[in-house]
Amino acid sequence: MHDQLVTQLRSELDGYQIECDEERADLLVSYLELVIEKNKVLNLTRITTPHDAVTLHLVDSLLPLCMKGLGLTSKSSLLDMGTGAGFPGVPLMVLTGARATLVDSVGKKVAAVNEFLSALSLDTGMGVHGRLEDLAKQSPRSQSHVVARAVAKCNVLIEYATPFLKRDGILIIEKGRPDETELREGENAARLCGLALVSRETFDLPRDLGHREILLYQKVREPKVKLPRRNGLARTNPLGC
Ligand code: SAM
């Protein structure tokens, strides 16, 4: 089964011209297997069929690598907001060599991510337990890249990400099908936070497993609002509405 999953992963990534050698594909599948095993005792994911998980967790996490202007390399610092079991931060870290900070507010999930990293000797990544609003105060302007998948609406993610980003840093948002209201509110929040939408692309996943939209925002100027705001305000009184 492991070898079949490695072959599936390489072939699906090849369909998007994303390069992944045998060694890294093997590492990514080993990581996925650890997630699926851990999921038996800790609720990390609903997707447990290995072939679907290759597509919906690994390939899906790696789609930003198709985006022009991403600039995610081994010199980058990447923060994954609401990483859960480590998606998309761990796969992006494995393929690019970026240093990754994998943040979640649920301590058990972060402990599981740190177990996976240690089992696979992935020493460029670190799980960090905490709320994004608190961590932003401790590490302002520390990241060249921030990413989020399935965590909140665009305007909330933009507000969370802005304090972490260095000047010219990139926020990567992975979405299913955001509606026009979400996109408009995202644009409004981006204006207030000093971010500009620099790229937006849509993708279909293999085997009709879904539609993805990826948005890249760049921090082009200083925010017009003082960030981070008080805990919880990003969700209860979101910017841009
Ligand atoms: N990104 C992962 C994925 O795509 O599989 C997990 C998505 S899960 C639906 C959302 C995660 O975001 C949860 O694990 C939750 O604990 C975390 N989260 C939500 N708000 C957060 C916050 N303010 N600070 C830190 N983590 C947060």
Short mmCIF file of C-alpha atoms and ligand atoms in Angstrom, two decimals:
data_model
loop_
_atom_site.label_atom_id
_atom_site.label_comp_id
_atom_site.label_asym_id
_atom_site.label_seq_id
_atom_site.Cartn_x
_atom_site.Cartn_y
_atom_site.Cartn_z
CA MET A 1 0.00 0.00 0.00
CA HIS A 2 2.77 2.51 0.96
CA ASP A 3 4.48 2.18 -2.43
CA GLN A 4 1.16 2.57 -4.27
CA LEU A 5 0.47 5.79 -2.36
CA VAL A 6 3.94 7.12 -3.21
CA THR A 7 3.31 6.41 -6.90
CA GLN A 8 -0.15 8.03 -6.72
CA LEU A 9 1.26 11.14 -5.04
CA ARG A 10 4.04 11.62 -7.59
CA SER A 11 1.68 11.07 -10.49
CA GLU A 12 -0.97 13.50 -9.19
CA LEU A 13 1.66 16.18 -8.44
CA ASP A 14 3.12 15.66 -11.89
CA GLY A 15 -0.30 16.63 -13.29
CA TYR A 16 0.28 20.12 -11.84
CA GLN A 17 4.00 20.17 -12.80
CA ILE A 18 4.94 20.05 -9.09
CA GLU A 19 8.28 18.26 -8.75
CA CYS A 20 8.53 15.67 -5.99
CA ASP A 21 11.34 13.10 -5.94
CA GLU A 22 10.88 9.55 -4.65
CA GLU A 23 12.51 10.33 -1.29
CA ARG A 24 10.23 13.28 -0.49
CA ALA A 25 7.14 11.46 -1.72
CA ASP A 26 8.07 8.58 0.58
CA LEU A 27 8.46 11.01 3.50
CA LEU A 28 5.10 12.68 2.79
CA VAL A 29 3.28 9.34 2.61
CA SER A 30 4.96 8.24 5.88
CA TYR A 31 3.70 11.46 7.47
CA LEU A 32 0.17 10.82 6.15
CA GLU A 33 0.27 7.27 7.54
CA LEU A 34 1.23 8.65 10.97
CA VAL A 35 -1.72 11.09 10.80
CA ILE A 36 -4.16 8.31 9.86
CA GLU A 37 -2.86 6.09 12.68
CA LYS A 38 -3.05 8.90 15.25
CA ASN A 39 -6.57 9.72 14.07
CA LYS A 40 -7.73 6.47 15.67
CA VAL A 41 -7.17 8.01 19.11
CA LEU A 42 -7.36 11.76 18.40
CA ASN A 43 -9.83 13.50 16.12
CA LEU A 44 -7.56 15.06 13.45
CA THR A 45 -9.31 14.46 10.13
CA ARG A 46 -12.51 13.10 8.56
CA ILE A 47 -10.58 11.80 5.55
CA THR A 48 -9.11 8.43 6.41
CA THR A 49 -9.21 6.50 3.13
CA PRO A 50 -5.52 6.51 2.21
CA HIS A 51 -5.98 7.16 -1.55
CA ASP A 52 -8.37 10.06 -0.89
CA ALA A 53 -6.09 11.41 1.85
CA VAL A 54 -3.17 11.55 -0.61
CA THR A 55 -5.24 13.85 -2.81
CA LEU A 56 -7.22 15.80 -0.22
CA HIS A 57 -4.39 16.33 2.24
CA LEU A 58 -1.06 16.08 0.43
CA VAL A 59 -1.81 17.22 -3.13
CA ASP A 60 -4.31 19.84 -1.94
CA SER A 61 -1.77 21.25 0.54
CA LEU A 62 0.84 21.55 -2.21
CA LEU A 63 -1.27 23.35 -4.85
CA PRO A 64 0.13 26.79 -3.86
CA LEU A 65 3.42 25.65 -5.42
CA CYS A 66 1.73 26.19 -8.81
CA MET A 67 1.20 29.90 -8.09
CA LYS A 68 3.33 32.55 -9.79
CA GLY A 69 4.97 34.95 -7.34
CA LEU A 70 4.85 32.52 -4.40
CA GLY A 71 8.60 32.62 -3.75
CA LEU A 72 8.52 29.89 -1.09
CA THR A 73 12.05 28.43 -0.84
CA SER A 74 14.46 26.95 1.69
CA LYS A 75 15.28 30.53 2.75
CA SER A 76 11.63 31.26 3.65
CA SER A 77 9.93 31.29 7.03
CA LEU A 78 6.41 29.85 6.86
CA LEU A 79 3.73 30.05 9.54
CA ASP A 80 0.70 27.75 9.21
CA MET A 81 -2.32 29.29 10.97
CA GLY A 82 -4.60 26.59 12.46
CA THR A 83 -2.49 23.68 11.28
CA GLY A 84 -4.61 20.86 12.76
CA ALA A 85 -2.66 17.69 11.88
CA GLY A 86 -0.06 19.79 10.01
CA PHE A 87 -1.83 20.73 6.77
CA PRO A 88 -0.80 22.49 4.63
CA GLY A 89 2.36 23.52 6.53
CA VAL A 90 4.13 20.16 6.77
CA PRO A 91 3.80 19.18 3.07
CA LEU A 92 4.87 22.71 1.99
CA MET A 93 7.86 22.53 4.33
CA VAL A 94 8.92 19.09 3.04
CA LEU A 95 8.83 20.10 -0.63
CA THR A 96 10.39 23.58 -0.31
CA GLY A 97 12.74 23.20 2.69
CA ALA A 98 11.22 26.34 4.29
CA ARG A 99 11.39 26.69 8.08
CA ALA A 100 7.85 26.11 9.35
CA THR A 101 5.98 27.18 12.48
CA LEU A 102 2.80 25.14 12.81
CA VAL A 103 0.32 26.90 15.09
CA ASP A 104 -2.88 25.60 16.63
CA SER A 105 -4.92 26.53 19.68
CA VAL A 106 -5.58 22.85 20.52
CA GLY A 107 -2.66 21.50 22.54
CA LYS A 108 -3.26 17.82 21.69
CA LYS A 109 -3.09 18.55 17.96
CA VAL A 110 0.18 20.46 18.37
CA ALA A 111 1.63 17.61 20.47
CA ALA A 112 0.66 15.17 17.68
CA VAL A 113 2.30 17.37 15.01
CA ASN A 114 5.50 17.55 17.07
CA GLU A 115 5.42 13.72 17.41
CA PHE A 116 5.13 13.38 13.61
CA LEU A 117 8.00 15.81 13.00
CA SER A 118 10.22 14.03 15.48
CA ALA A 119 9.36 10.53 14.14
CA LEU A 120 10.31 11.68 10.63
CA SER A 121 13.38 13.70 11.77
CA LEU A 122 11.91 16.85 10.23
CA ASP A 123 13.88 19.39 12.21
CA THR A 124 13.00 22.51 10.20
CA GLY A 125 9.42 22.48 11.55
CA MET A 126 7.98 23.14 14.98
CA GLY A 127 4.45 22.89 16.35
CA VAL A 128 3.48 25.82 18.57
CA HIS A 129 0.49 25.79 20.89
CA GLY A 130 -1.43 29.06 21.20
CA ARG A 131 -3.94 31.45 19.77
CA LEU A 132 -2.79 33.36 16.71
CA GLU A 133 -3.81 36.69 18.28
CA ASP A 134 -1.46 36.07 21.24
CA LEU A 135 1.45 34.67 19.25
CA ALA A 136 1.36 37.66 16.89
CA LYS A 137 2.38 39.88 19.82
CA GLN A 138 5.40 37.67 20.56
CA SER A 139 6.72 37.33 16.99
CA PRO A 140 5.71 40.41 14.98
CA ARG A 141 7.03 40.74 11.39
CA SER A 142 8.83 37.41 11.67
CA GLN A 143 7.54 35.53 8.60
CA SER A 144 8.12 35.74 4.88
CA HIS A 145 5.03 33.54 4.31
CA VAL A 146 1.84 32.73 6.20
CA VAL A 147 -0.60 30.05 5.04
CA ALA A 148 -4.08 28.87 6.08
CA ARG A 149 -6.47 26.18 4.91
CA ALA A 150 -9.99 25.67 6.29
CA VAL A 151 -9.64 27.95 9.31
CA ALA A 152 -11.78 31.09 8.82
CA LYS A 153 -13.12 33.59 6.25
CA CYS A 154 -10.61 35.59 4.20
CA ASN A 155 -11.06 38.84 6.17
CA VAL A 156 -10.36 37.05 9.48
CA LEU A 157 -7.31 35.28 8.04
CA ILE A 158 -5.97 38.56 6.66
CA GLU A 159 -6.29 40.16 10.08
CA TYR A 160 -4.61 37.20 11.83
CA ALA A 161 -1.75 37.02 9.31
CA THR A 162 -0.84 40.70 8.95
CA PRO A 163 1.14 41.19 12.20
CA PHE A 164 3.26 38.08 11.49
CA LEU A 165 4.26 39.17 7.98
CA LYS A 166 7.45 40.99 7.09
CA ARG A 167 7.20 43.80 4.54
CA ASP A 168 6.53 42.21 1.10
CA GLY A 169 5.63 38.94 2.83
CA ILE A 170 2.98 36.68 1.28
CA LEU A 171 -0.26 35.34 2.75
CA ILE A 172 -1.49 32.14 1.07
CA ILE A 173 -5.19 31.34 1.54
CA GLU A 174 -6.53 27.97 0.37
CA LYS A 175 -10.31 27.86 -0.10
CA GLY A 176 -13.03 25.65 -1.56
CA ARG A 177 -15.42 28.03 -3.32
CA PRO A 178 -15.38 31.42 -1.59
CA ASP A 179 -18.50 33.46 -2.46
CA GLU A 180 -18.50 37.04 -3.74
CA THR A 181 -19.31 38.47 -0.29
CA GLU A 182 -16.33 36.72 1.29
CA LEU A 183 -14.03 37.94 -1.48
CA ARG A 184 -15.33 41.53 -1.23
CA GLU A 185 -14.94 41.57 2.55
CA GLY A 186 -11.46 40.10 2.11
CA GLU A 187 -10.57 42.95 -0.27
CA ASN A 188 -11.84 45.52 2.26
CA ALA A 189 -9.88 43.89 5.11
CA ALA A 190 -6.75 43.69 2.94
CA ARG A 191 -6.95 47.44 2.24
CA LEU A 192 -7.17 48.18 5.97
CA CYS A 193 -4.30 45.78 6.77
CA GLY A 194 -1.93 47.02 4.03
CA LEU A 195 -2.19 43.87 1.92
CA ALA A 196 -2.87 43.60 -1.82
CA LEU A 197 -4.25 40.63 -3.74
CA VAL A 198 -1.45 39.65 -6.13
CA SER A 199 -2.69 36.32 -7.49
CA ARG A 200 -5.86 34.22 -7.59
CA GLU A 201 -6.13 30.84 -9.28
CA THR A 202 -8.57 27.95 -9.34
CA PHE A 203 -7.77 24.23 -9.50
CA ASP A 204 -9.71 21.00 -9.88
CA LEU A 205 -8.46 18.12 -7.75
CA PRO A 206 -7.88 14.72 -9.41
CA ARG A 207 -10.72 12.16 -9.50
CA ASP A 208 -13.38 14.88 -9.13
CA LEU A 209 -12.44 15.31 -5.47
CA GLY A 210 -13.15 19.01 -5.43
CA HIS A 211 -12.48 22.55 -6.56
CA ARG A 212 -9.87 24.79 -4.97
CA GLU A 213 -9.23 28.48 -5.08
CA ILE A 214 -5.91 29.91 -3.93
CA LEU A 215 -5.40 33.56 -3.14
CA LEU A 216 -2.03 35.24 -2.58
CA TYR A 217 -1.90 38.56 -0.76
CA GLN A 218 1.27 40.62 -0.33
CA LYS A 219 1.99 43.03 2.52
CA VAL A 220 2.67 46.19 0.57
CA ARG A 221 2.24 48.91 3.22
CA GLU A 222 1.68 49.46 6.93
CA PRO A 223 -1.80 48.57 8.29
CA LYS A 224 -4.26 51.42 8.90
CA VAL A 225 -5.47 49.65 12.08
CA LYS A 226 -3.47 48.65 15.15
CA LEU A 227 -2.97 44.86 15.05
CA PRO A 228 -3.45 42.42 16.65
CA ARG A 229 -6.76 43.64 18.06
CA ARG A 230 -8.13 42.31 21.35
CA ASN A 231 -8.64 38.50 21.44
CA GLY A 232 -11.78 37.34 19.66
CA LEU A 233 -12.53 40.65 17.86
CA ALA A 234 -11.34 39.32 14.49
CA ARG A 235 -14.22 36.83 14.55
CA THR A 236 -16.92 38.72 16.47
CA ASN A 237 -16.40 42.10 14.79
CA PRO A 238 -14.50 41.25 11.60
CA LEU A 239 -12.78 43.89 9.49
CA GLY A 240 -14.13 44.74 6.06
CA CYS A 241 -17.84 43.90 6.57
N1 SAM B 1 -5.47 23.59 8.49
C1 SAM B 1 -5.85 22.24 8.86
C2 SAM B 1 -6.36 21.48 7.64
O1 SAM B 1 -6.58 22.11 6.60
O2 SAM B 1 -6.53 20.25 7.73
C3 SAM B 1 -6.85 22.21 10.00
C4 SAM B 1 -8.16 22.90 9.74
S1 SAM B 1 -9.26 22.85 11.13
C5 SAM B 1 -10.82 22.92 10.33
C6 SAM B 1 -9.05 24.49 11.83
C7 SAM B 1 -7.97 24.52 12.89
O3 SAM B 1 -7.69 25.90 13.22
C8 SAM B 1 -8.39 23.83 14.18
O4 SAM B 1 -7.43 22.85 14.51
C9 SAM B 1 -8.43 24.97 15.22
O5 SAM B 1 -8.02 24.54 16.49
C10 SAM B 1 -7.47 26.01 14.61
N2 SAM B 1 -7.75 27.41 14.99
C11 SAM B 1 -8.89 28.11 14.77
N3 SAM B 1 -8.78 29.37 15.24
C12 SAM B 1 -7.52 29.49 15.76
C13 SAM B 1 -6.81 30.56 16.42
N4 SAM B 1 -7.36 31.74 16.62
N5 SAM B 1 -5.53 30.32 16.82
C14 SAM B 1 -4.96 29.10 16.61
N6 SAM B 1 -5.59 28.06 16.02
C15 SAM B 1 -6.85 28.24 15.60
#
